[in-house]
Amino acid sequence: MNYLAHAYLSNNDEGLLLGNFIADHLRGNNFEHLSEEVKKGIYMHRKIDQFTDEHPAFKQSKRLFYDGFEKYSGVLVDIYFDHLLARDFISYSQKSLPDFASHVYGIYEKHKHVLPENSERFLSYVLSNNIYYAYSKIEGIEKVLFHLSHRINHGVMLNDSVLLFKKNEIELQENFTIFMKDIVSKFKK
């Protein structure tokens, strides 16, 4: 799952929310300087990632992107699953996506001083582009993938995967629905 799903699964707990946000920007287990609550969020993030990678619906979805994007298929499914979550957010949350995003952004900003440098830079990008809301539109996903392509700089234009997403949207939606049912029952309180 990508950033929106990690935030959603954080159960409105500030420590879990922060840990889930910064986990991808940390390597190893060297984070003694962080509070226990934030550490729990980092470990939760890693458990969510492991659960995701092992889930049959996620694995099946990755195969849909093997034509030209096999090496990046996991990243693409993470992002497209966030798109499907954002697009139908009200089915999963009592808050609308704009209200949820605003609330979460406020928590990130309130605790900006504990964010690693990479997370702080990424937060600026998230806020200036309202990424969690942008995920709800395919144009927003295309833009995110375009920027990611330039950030990883491997000569692959991930935004070109939108054609495969559209071609396989029904199957991806079915896989996502199965996956969300399972991940929500495992992590959401």
mmCIF file of the C-alpha atoms, coordinates in Angstrom:
data_MODEL
# 
_entry.id   MODEL 
# 
loop_
_atom_site.group_PDB 
_atom_site.id 
_atom_site.type_symbol 
_atom_site.label_atom_id 
_atom_site.label_alt_id 
_atom_site.label_comp_id 
_atom_site.label_asym_id 
_atom_site.label_entity_id 
_atom_site.label_seq_id 
_atom_site.pdbx_PDB_ins_code 
_atom_site.Cartn_x 
_atom_site.Cartn_y 
_atom_site.Cartn_z 
_atom_site.occupancy 
_atom_site.B_iso_or_equiv 
_atom_site.pdbx_formal_charge 
_atom_site.auth_seq_id 
_atom_site.auth_comp_id 
_atom_site.auth_asym_id 
_atom_site.auth_atom_id 
_atom_site.pdbx_PDB_model_num 
ATOM 1   C CA . MET A 1 1   ? 0.000   0.000   0.000   1.00 0.00 ? 1   MET A CA 1 
ATOM 2   C CA . ASN A 1 2   ? 1.061   3.563   -0.506  1.00 0.00 ? 2   ASN A CA 1 
ATOM 3   C CA . TYR A 1 3   ? 0.895   6.645   1.727   1.00 0.00 ? 3   TYR A CA 1 
ATOM 4   C CA . LEU A 1 4   ? -2.877  7.155   1.780   1.00 0.00 ? 4   LEU A CA 1 
ATOM 5   C CA . ALA A 1 5   ? -3.602  3.568   2.800   1.00 0.00 ? 5   ALA A CA 1 
ATOM 6   C CA . HIS A 1 6   ? -0.907  3.647   5.471   1.00 0.00 ? 6   HIS A CA 1 
ATOM 7   C CA . ALA A 1 7   ? -2.462  6.816   6.881   1.00 0.00 ? 7   ALA A CA 1 
ATOM 8   C CA . TYR A 1 8   ? -5.938  5.304   6.748   1.00 0.00 ? 8   TYR A CA 1 
ATOM 9   C CA . LEU A 1 9   ? -4.786  2.146   8.556   1.00 0.00 ? 9   LEU A CA 1 
ATOM 10  C CA . SER A 1 10  ? -3.144  4.229   11.315  1.00 0.00 ? 10  SER A CA 1 
ATOM 11  C CA . ASN A 1 11  ? -6.475  4.369   13.151  1.00 0.00 ? 11  ASN A CA 1 
ATOM 12  C CA . ASN A 1 12  ? -6.295  8.129   13.720  1.00 0.00 ? 12  ASN A CA 1 
ATOM 13  C CA . ASP A 1 13  ? -3.364  7.591   16.120  1.00 0.00 ? 13  ASP A CA 1 
ATOM 14  C CA . GLU A 1 14  ? -0.782  10.358  15.739  1.00 0.00 ? 14  GLU A CA 1 
ATOM 15  C CA . GLY A 1 15  ? 2.231   8.174   16.569  1.00 0.00 ? 15  GLY A CA 1 
ATOM 16  C CA . LEU A 1 16  ? 1.142   5.426   14.192  1.00 0.00 ? 16  LEU A CA 1 
ATOM 17  C CA . LEU A 1 17  ? 0.383   8.026   11.533  1.00 0.00 ? 17  LEU A CA 1 
ATOM 18  C CA . LEU A 1 18  ? 3.840   9.628   11.783  1.00 0.00 ? 18  LEU A CA 1 
ATOM 19  C CA . GLY A 1 19  ? 5.664   6.308   11.906  1.00 0.00 ? 19  GLY A CA 1 
ATOM 20  C CA . ASN A 1 20  ? 3.743   5.046   8.880   1.00 0.00 ? 20  ASN A CA 1 
ATOM 21  C CA . PHE A 1 21  ? 4.609   8.261   7.003   1.00 0.00 ? 21  PHE A CA 1 
ATOM 22  C CA . ILE A 1 22  ? 8.361   8.214   7.682   1.00 0.00 ? 22  ILE A CA 1 
ATOM 23  C CA . ALA A 1 23  ? 9.013   4.456   7.534   1.00 0.00 ? 23  ALA A CA 1 
ATOM 24  C CA . ASP A 1 24  ? 9.996   4.386   3.849   1.00 0.00 ? 24  ASP A CA 1 
ATOM 25  C CA . HIS A 1 25  ? 12.566  7.111   4.502   1.00 0.00 ? 25  HIS A CA 1 
ATOM 26  C CA . LEU A 1 26  ? 14.382  5.125   7.201   1.00 0.00 ? 26  LEU A CA 1 
ATOM 27  C CA . ARG A 1 27  ? 16.755  2.220   6.765   1.00 0.00 ? 27  ARG A CA 1 
ATOM 28  C CA . GLY A 1 28  ? 17.486  -0.460  9.313   1.00 0.00 ? 28  GLY A CA 1 
ATOM 29  C CA . ASN A 1 29  ? 16.352  -0.115  12.906  1.00 0.00 ? 29  ASN A CA 1 
ATOM 30  C CA . ASN A 1 30  ? 18.312  2.937   13.973  1.00 0.00 ? 30  ASN A CA 1 
ATOM 31  C CA . PHE A 1 31  ? 15.572  5.205   15.293  1.00 0.00 ? 31  PHE A CA 1 
ATOM 32  C CA . GLU A 1 32  ? 16.152  5.361   19.046  1.00 0.00 ? 32  GLU A CA 1 
ATOM 33  C CA . HIS A 1 33  ? 15.646  9.138   18.878  1.00 0.00 ? 33  HIS A CA 1 
ATOM 34  C CA . LEU A 1 34  ? 11.947  8.661   18.091  1.00 0.00 ? 34  LEU A CA 1 
ATOM 35  C CA . SER A 1 35  ? 9.138   8.156   20.574  1.00 0.00 ? 35  SER A CA 1 
ATOM 36  C CA . GLU A 1 36  ? 7.739   4.678   21.247  1.00 0.00 ? 36  GLU A CA 1 
ATOM 37  C CA . GLU A 1 37  ? 4.484   5.685   19.534  1.00 0.00 ? 37  GLU A CA 1 
ATOM 38  C CA . VAL A 1 38  ? 6.284   6.668   16.318  1.00 0.00 ? 38  VAL A CA 1 
ATOM 39  C CA . LYS A 1 39  ? 8.377   3.476   16.441  1.00 0.00 ? 39  LYS A CA 1 
ATOM 40  C CA . LYS A 1 40  ? 5.133   1.470   16.641  1.00 0.00 ? 40  LYS A CA 1 
ATOM 41  C CA . GLY A 1 41  ? 4.019   3.240   13.478  1.00 0.00 ? 41  GLY A CA 1 
ATOM 42  C CA . ILE A 1 42  ? 7.265   2.325   11.706  1.00 0.00 ? 42  ILE A CA 1 
ATOM 43  C CA . TYR A 1 43  ? 6.877   -1.328  12.679  1.00 0.00 ? 43  TYR A CA 1 
ATOM 44  C CA . MET A 1 44  ? 3.212   -1.221  11.676  1.00 0.00 ? 44  MET A CA 1 
ATOM 45  C CA . HIS A 1 45  ? 4.210   0.160   8.273   1.00 0.00 ? 45  HIS A CA 1 
ATOM 46  C CA . ARG A 1 46  ? 6.604   -2.745  7.785   1.00 0.00 ? 46  ARG A CA 1 
ATOM 47  C CA . LYS A 1 47  ? 3.943   -5.274  8.811   1.00 0.00 ? 47  LYS A CA 1 
ATOM 48  C CA . ILE A 1 48  ? 1.467   -3.704  6.381   1.00 0.00 ? 48  ILE A CA 1 
ATOM 49  C CA . ASP A 1 49  ? 4.064   -3.896  3.597   1.00 0.00 ? 49  ASP A CA 1 
ATOM 50  C CA . GLN A 1 50  ? 4.793   -7.549  4.365   1.00 0.00 ? 50  GLN A CA 1 
ATOM 51  C CA . PHE A 1 51  ? 1.077   -8.410  4.511   1.00 0.00 ? 51  PHE A CA 1 
ATOM 52  C CA . THR A 1 52  ? 0.560   -6.605  1.211   1.00 0.00 ? 52  THR A CA 1 
ATOM 53  C CA . ASP A 1 53  ? 3.458   -8.286  -0.583  1.00 0.00 ? 53  ASP A CA 1 
ATOM 54  C CA . GLU A 1 54  ? 2.228   -11.732 0.488   1.00 0.00 ? 54  GLU A CA 1 
ATOM 55  C CA . HIS A 1 55  ? -1.459  -11.214 -0.312  1.00 0.00 ? 55  HIS A CA 1 
ATOM 56  C CA . PRO A 1 56  ? -2.722  -13.238 -3.318  1.00 0.00 ? 56  PRO A CA 1 
ATOM 57  C CA . ALA A 1 57  ? -4.855  -10.369 -4.688  1.00 0.00 ? 57  ALA A CA 1 
ATOM 58  C CA . PHE A 1 58  ? -1.841  -8.049  -4.609  1.00 0.00 ? 58  PHE A CA 1 
ATOM 59  C CA . LYS A 1 59  ? 0.352   -10.638 -6.326  1.00 0.00 ? 59  LYS A CA 1 
ATOM 60  C CA . GLN A 1 60  ? -2.313  -11.167 -8.995  1.00 0.00 ? 60  GLN A CA 1 
ATOM 61  C CA . SER A 1 61  ? -2.556  -7.417  -9.552  1.00 0.00 ? 61  SER A CA 1 
ATOM 62  C CA . LYS A 1 62  ? 1.207   -7.115  -10.027 1.00 0.00 ? 62  LYS A CA 1 
ATOM 63  C CA . ARG A 1 63  ? 1.022   -9.565  -12.943 1.00 0.00 ? 63  ARG A CA 1 
ATOM 64  C CA . LEU A 1 64  ? -1.242  -7.138  -14.793 1.00 0.00 ? 64  LEU A CA 1 
ATOM 65  C CA . PHE A 1 65  ? 1.695   -4.707  -15.063 1.00 0.00 ? 65  PHE A CA 1 
ATOM 66  C CA . TYR A 1 66  ? 4.367   -7.190  -16.170 1.00 0.00 ? 66  TYR A CA 1 
ATOM 67  C CA . ASP A 1 67  ? 4.115   -6.009  -19.774 1.00 0.00 ? 67  ASP A CA 1 
ATOM 68  C CA . GLY A 1 68  ? 6.762   -3.281  -19.680 1.00 0.00 ? 68  GLY A CA 1 
ATOM 69  C CA . PHE A 1 69  ? 6.730   -2.605  -15.943 1.00 0.00 ? 69  PHE A CA 1 
ATOM 70  C CA . GLU A 1 70  ? 7.542   -5.929  -14.250 1.00 0.00 ? 70  GLU A CA 1 
ATOM 71  C CA . LYS A 1 71  ? 10.378  -4.502  -12.137 1.00 0.00 ? 71  LYS A CA 1 
ATOM 72  C CA . TYR A 1 72  ? 8.071   -1.725  -10.892 1.00 0.00 ? 72  TYR A CA 1 
ATOM 73  C CA . SER A 1 73  ? 4.818   -3.711  -10.725 1.00 0.00 ? 73  SER A CA 1 
ATOM 74  C CA . GLY A 1 74  ? 4.696   -3.697  -6.905  1.00 0.00 ? 74  GLY A CA 1 
ATOM 75  C CA . VAL A 1 75  ? 5.151   0.067   -6.739  1.00 0.00 ? 75  VAL A CA 1 
ATOM 76  C CA . LEU A 1 76  ? 2.503   0.553   -9.406  1.00 0.00 ? 76  LEU A CA 1 
ATOM 77  C CA . VAL A 1 77  ? -0.045  -1.625  -7.629  1.00 0.00 ? 77  VAL A CA 1 
ATOM 78  C CA . ASP A 1 78  ? 0.674   0.232   -4.359  1.00 0.00 ? 78  ASP A CA 1 
ATOM 79  C CA . ILE A 1 79  ? -0.128  3.511   -6.070  1.00 0.00 ? 79  ILE A CA 1 
ATOM 80  C CA . TYR A 1 80  ? -3.129  2.257   -8.059  1.00 0.00 ? 80  TYR A CA 1 
ATOM 81  C CA . PHE A 1 81  ? -4.575  0.653   -4.931  1.00 0.00 ? 81  PHE A CA 1 
ATOM 82  C CA . ASP A 1 82  ? -4.265  4.064   -3.240  1.00 0.00 ? 82  ASP A CA 1 
ATOM 83  C CA . HIS A 1 83  ? -6.115  5.491   -6.241  1.00 0.00 ? 83  HIS A CA 1 
ATOM 84  C CA . LEU A 1 84  ? -8.929  2.974   -5.795  1.00 0.00 ? 84  LEU A CA 1 
ATOM 85  C CA . LEU A 1 85  ? -9.068  3.737   -2.075  1.00 0.00 ? 85  LEU A CA 1 
ATOM 86  C CA . ALA A 1 86  ? -9.123  7.499   -2.701  1.00 0.00 ? 86  ALA A CA 1 
ATOM 87  C CA . ARG A 1 87  ? -11.725 7.227   -5.432  1.00 0.00 ? 87  ARG A CA 1 
ATOM 88  C CA . ASP A 1 88  ? -14.166 5.449   -3.097  1.00 0.00 ? 88  ASP A CA 1 
ATOM 89  C CA . PHE A 1 89  ? -12.825 6.710   0.236   1.00 0.00 ? 89  PHE A CA 1 
ATOM 90  C CA . ILE A 1 90  ? -16.230 7.395   1.751   1.00 0.00 ? 90  ILE A CA 1 
ATOM 91  C CA . SER A 1 91  ? -16.978 3.651   1.555   1.00 0.00 ? 91  SER A CA 1 
ATOM 92  C CA . TYR A 1 92  ? -14.092 2.995   3.937   1.00 0.00 ? 92  TYR A CA 1 
ATOM 93  C CA . SER A 1 93  ? -14.112 6.028   6.203   1.00 0.00 ? 93  SER A CA 1 
ATOM 94  C CA . GLN A 1 94  ? -16.589 8.141   8.091   1.00 0.00 ? 94  GLN A CA 1 
ATOM 95  C CA . LYS A 1 95  ? -14.682 11.205  6.851   1.00 0.00 ? 95  LYS A CA 1 
ATOM 96  C CA . SER A 1 96  ? -14.618 12.480  3.307   1.00 0.00 ? 96  SER A CA 1 
ATOM 97  C CA . LEU A 1 97  ? -11.249 12.273  1.561   1.00 0.00 ? 97  LEU A CA 1 
ATOM 98  C CA . PRO A 1 98  ? -10.695 16.073  1.675   1.00 0.00 ? 98  PRO A CA 1 
ATOM 99  C CA . ASP A 1 99  ? -11.484 16.145  5.416   1.00 0.00 ? 99  ASP A CA 1 
ATOM 100 C CA . PHE A 1 100 ? -9.286  13.117  6.101   1.00 0.00 ? 100 PHE A CA 1 
ATOM 101 C CA . ALA A 1 101 ? -6.392  14.536  4.067   1.00 0.00 ? 101 ALA A CA 1 
ATOM 102 C CA . SER A 1 102 ? -6.636  17.922  5.779   1.00 0.00 ? 102 SER A CA 1 
ATOM 103 C CA . HIS A 1 103 ? -6.669  16.293  9.220   1.00 0.00 ? 103 HIS A CA 1 
ATOM 104 C CA . VAL A 1 104 ? -3.675  14.054  8.419   1.00 0.00 ? 104 VAL A CA 1 
ATOM 105 C CA . TYR A 1 105 ? -1.697  16.892  6.839   1.00 0.00 ? 105 TYR A CA 1 
ATOM 106 C CA . GLY A 1 106 ? -2.256  18.924  10.007  1.00 0.00 ? 106 GLY A CA 1 
ATOM 107 C CA . ILE A 1 107 ? -0.777  16.138  12.132  1.00 0.00 ? 107 ILE A CA 1 
ATOM 108 C CA . TYR A 1 108 ? 2.229   15.824  9.826   1.00 0.00 ? 108 TYR A CA 1 
ATOM 109 C CA . GLU A 1 109 ? 2.837   19.576  10.018  1.00 0.00 ? 109 GLU A CA 1 
ATOM 110 C CA . LYS A 1 110 ? 2.363   19.680  13.788  1.00 0.00 ? 110 LYS A CA 1 
ATOM 111 C CA . HIS A 1 111 ? 5.118   17.075  14.186  1.00 0.00 ? 111 HIS A CA 1 
ATOM 112 C CA . LYS A 1 112 ? 7.337   18.256  11.335  1.00 0.00 ? 112 LYS A CA 1 
ATOM 113 C CA . HIS A 1 113 ? 10.241  18.647  13.771  1.00 0.00 ? 113 HIS A CA 1 
ATOM 114 C CA . VAL A 1 114 ? 10.531  14.846  14.227  1.00 0.00 ? 114 VAL A CA 1 
ATOM 115 C CA . LEU A 1 115 ? 10.517  14.032  10.512  1.00 0.00 ? 115 LEU A CA 1 
ATOM 116 C CA . PRO A 1 116 ? 13.740  12.862  8.856   1.00 0.00 ? 116 PRO A CA 1 
ATOM 117 C CA . GLU A 1 117 ? 14.997  15.228  6.153   1.00 0.00 ? 117 GLU A CA 1 
ATOM 118 C CA . ASN A 1 118 ? 13.705  13.002  3.326   1.00 0.00 ? 118 ASN A CA 1 
ATOM 119 C CA . SER A 1 119 ? 10.263  12.848  4.927   1.00 0.00 ? 119 SER A CA 1 
ATOM 120 C CA . GLU A 1 120 ? 10.216  16.605  5.390   1.00 0.00 ? 120 GLU A CA 1 
ATOM 121 C CA . ARG A 1 121 ? 11.010  17.175  1.700   1.00 0.00 ? 121 ARG A CA 1 
ATOM 122 C CA . PHE A 1 122 ? 8.384   14.625  0.703   1.00 0.00 ? 122 PHE A CA 1 
ATOM 123 C CA . LEU A 1 123 ? 5.847   16.307  2.982   1.00 0.00 ? 123 LEU A CA 1 
ATOM 124 C CA . SER A 1 124 ? 6.394   19.588  1.135   1.00 0.00 ? 124 SER A CA 1 
ATOM 125 C CA . TYR A 1 125 ? 5.591   17.763  -2.114  1.00 0.00 ? 125 TYR A CA 1 
ATOM 126 C CA . VAL A 1 126 ? 2.521   16.081  -0.558  1.00 0.00 ? 126 VAL A CA 1 
ATOM 127 C CA . LEU A 1 127 ? 1.155   19.381  0.756   1.00 0.00 ? 127 LEU A CA 1 
ATOM 128 C CA . SER A 1 128 ? 1.864   21.508  -2.296  1.00 0.00 ? 128 SER A CA 1 
ATOM 129 C CA . ASN A 1 129 ? 0.186   18.942  -4.574  1.00 0.00 ? 129 ASN A CA 1 
ATOM 130 C CA . ASN A 1 130 ? -2.493  17.746  -2.114  1.00 0.00 ? 130 ASN A CA 1 
ATOM 131 C CA . ILE A 1 131 ? -1.377  14.233  -3.007  1.00 0.00 ? 131 ILE A CA 1 
ATOM 132 C CA . TYR A 1 132 ? -3.928  12.285  -0.967  1.00 0.00 ? 132 TYR A CA 1 
ATOM 133 C CA . TYR A 1 133 ? -6.745  14.051  -2.771  1.00 0.00 ? 133 TYR A CA 1 
ATOM 134 C CA . ALA A 1 134 ? -4.874  13.917  -6.099  1.00 0.00 ? 134 ALA A CA 1 
ATOM 135 C CA . TYR A 1 135 ? -4.842  10.116  -5.785  1.00 0.00 ? 135 TYR A CA 1 
ATOM 136 C CA . SER A 1 136 ? -8.615  10.153  -6.340  1.00 0.00 ? 136 SER A CA 1 
ATOM 137 C CA . LYS A 1 137 ? -8.233  11.302  -9.972  1.00 0.00 ? 137 LYS A CA 1 
ATOM 138 C CA . ILE A 1 138 ? -6.434  9.300   -12.649 1.00 0.00 ? 138 ILE A CA 1 
ATOM 139 C CA . GLU A 1 139 ? -4.758  12.554  -13.754 1.00 0.00 ? 139 GLU A CA 1 
ATOM 140 C CA . GLY A 1 140 ? -3.353  12.894  -10.223 1.00 0.00 ? 140 GLY A CA 1 
ATOM 141 C CA . ILE A 1 141 ? -1.981  9.360   -10.371 1.00 0.00 ? 141 ILE A CA 1 
ATOM 142 C CA . GLU A 1 142 ? -0.454  10.054  -13.760 1.00 0.00 ? 142 GLU A CA 1 
ATOM 143 C CA . LYS A 1 143 ? 1.291   13.137  -12.357 1.00 0.00 ? 143 LYS A CA 1 
ATOM 144 C CA . VAL A 1 144 ? 2.559   11.238  -9.286  1.00 0.00 ? 144 VAL A CA 1 
ATOM 145 C CA . LEU A 1 145 ? 3.929   8.482   -11.522 1.00 0.00 ? 145 LEU A CA 1 
ATOM 146 C CA . PHE A 1 146 ? 5.537   11.029  -13.839 1.00 0.00 ? 146 PHE A CA 1 
ATOM 147 C CA . HIS A 1 147 ? 7.366   12.653  -10.901 1.00 0.00 ? 147 HIS A CA 1 
ATOM 148 C CA . LEU A 1 148 ? 8.338   9.252   -9.504  1.00 0.00 ? 148 LEU A CA 1 
ATOM 149 C CA . SER A 1 149 ? 9.788   8.263   -12.888 1.00 0.00 ? 149 SER A CA 1 
ATOM 150 C CA . HIS A 1 150 ? 12.065  11.296  -12.813 1.00 0.00 ? 150 HIS A CA 1 
ATOM 151 C CA . ARG A 1 151 ? 12.998  10.722  -9.185  1.00 0.00 ? 151 ARG A CA 1 
ATOM 152 C CA . ILE A 1 152 ? 14.093  7.097   -9.737  1.00 0.00 ? 152 ILE A CA 1 
ATOM 153 C CA . ASN A 1 153 ? 15.625  8.036   -13.115 1.00 0.00 ? 153 ASN A CA 1 
ATOM 154 C CA . HIS A 1 154 ? 15.766  4.525   -14.588 1.00 0.00 ? 154 HIS A CA 1 
ATOM 155 C CA . GLY A 1 155 ? 14.479  5.491   -18.020 1.00 0.00 ? 155 GLY A CA 1 
ATOM 156 C CA . VAL A 1 156 ? 11.034  3.971   -17.407 1.00 0.00 ? 156 VAL A CA 1 
ATOM 157 C CA . MET A 1 157 ? 8.056   6.296   -17.606 1.00 0.00 ? 157 MET A CA 1 
ATOM 158 C CA . LEU A 1 158 ? 5.746   4.835   -14.969 1.00 0.00 ? 158 LEU A CA 1 
ATOM 159 C CA . ASN A 1 159 ? 2.924   7.180   -15.996 1.00 0.00 ? 159 ASN A CA 1 
ATOM 160 C CA . ASP A 1 160 ? 2.649   5.147   -19.218 1.00 0.00 ? 160 ASP A CA 1 
ATOM 161 C CA . SER A 1 161 ? 1.227   2.339   -17.042 1.00 0.00 ? 161 SER A CA 1 
ATOM 162 C CA . VAL A 1 162 ? -2.090  4.225   -16.929 1.00 0.00 ? 162 VAL A CA 1 
ATOM 163 C CA . LEU A 1 163 ? -3.059  2.432   -20.157 1.00 0.00 ? 163 LEU A CA 1 
ATOM 164 C CA . LEU A 1 164 ? -2.610  -0.946  -18.446 1.00 0.00 ? 164 LEU A CA 1 
ATOM 165 C CA . PHE A 1 165 ? -4.548  0.302   -15.434 1.00 0.00 ? 165 PHE A CA 1 
ATOM 166 C CA . LYS A 1 166 ? -7.480  1.314   -17.631 1.00 0.00 ? 166 LYS A CA 1 
ATOM 167 C CA . LYS A 1 167 ? -7.324  -1.941  -19.589 1.00 0.00 ? 167 LYS A CA 1 
ATOM 168 C CA . ASN A 1 168 ? -7.377  -4.023  -16.369 1.00 0.00 ? 168 ASN A CA 1 
ATOM 169 C CA . GLU A 1 169 ? -9.418  -1.706  -14.147 1.00 0.00 ? 169 GLU A CA 1 
ATOM 170 C CA . ILE A 1 170 ? -12.252 -4.166  -13.473 1.00 0.00 ? 170 ILE A CA 1 
ATOM 171 C CA . GLU A 1 171 ? -9.891  -6.939  -12.364 1.00 0.00 ? 171 GLU A CA 1 
ATOM 172 C CA . LEU A 1 172 ? -7.809  -4.500  -10.323 1.00 0.00 ? 172 LEU A CA 1 
ATOM 173 C CA . GLN A 1 173 ? -10.957 -3.223  -8.602  1.00 0.00 ? 173 GLN A CA 1 
ATOM 174 C CA . GLU A 1 174 ? -12.018 -6.788  -7.780  1.00 0.00 ? 174 GLU A CA 1 
ATOM 175 C CA . ASN A 1 175 ? -8.558  -7.603  -6.393  1.00 0.00 ? 175 ASN A CA 1 
ATOM 176 C CA . PHE A 1 176 ? -8.508  -4.371  -4.431  1.00 0.00 ? 176 PHE A CA 1 
ATOM 177 C CA . THR A 1 177 ? -11.905 -5.068  -2.857  1.00 0.00 ? 177 THR A CA 1 
ATOM 178 C CA . ILE A 1 178 ? -10.751 -8.511  -1.677  1.00 0.00 ? 178 ILE A CA 1 
ATOM 179 C CA . PHE A 1 179 ? -7.445  -7.113  -0.469  1.00 0.00 ? 179 PHE A CA 1 
ATOM 180 C CA . MET A 1 180 ? -9.034  -4.198  1.444   1.00 0.00 ? 180 MET A CA 1 
ATOM 181 C CA . LYS A 1 181 ? -11.447 -6.498  3.241   1.00 0.00 ? 181 LYS A CA 1 
ATOM 182 C CA . ASP A 1 182 ? -8.502  -8.561  4.481   1.00 0.00 ? 182 ASP A CA 1 
ATOM 183 C CA . ILE A 1 183 ? -6.138  -5.713  5.371   1.00 0.00 ? 183 ILE A CA 1 
ATOM 184 C CA . VAL A 1 184 ? -8.851  -3.740  7.160   1.00 0.00 ? 184 VAL A CA 1 
ATOM 185 C CA . SER A 1 185 ? -9.775  -6.769  9.277   1.00 0.00 ? 185 SER A CA 1 
ATOM 186 C CA . LYS A 1 186 ? -6.095  -7.243  10.162  1.00 0.00 ? 186 LYS A CA 1 
ATOM 187 C CA . PHE A 1 187 ? -5.048  -3.653  10.931  1.00 0.00 ? 187 PHE A CA 1 
ATOM 188 C CA . LYS A 1 188 ? -8.049  -1.336  11.309  1.00 0.00 ? 188 LYS A CA 1 
ATOM 189 C CA . LYS A 1 189 ? -9.594  -0.888  14.732  1.00 0.00 ? 189 LYS A CA 1 
# 
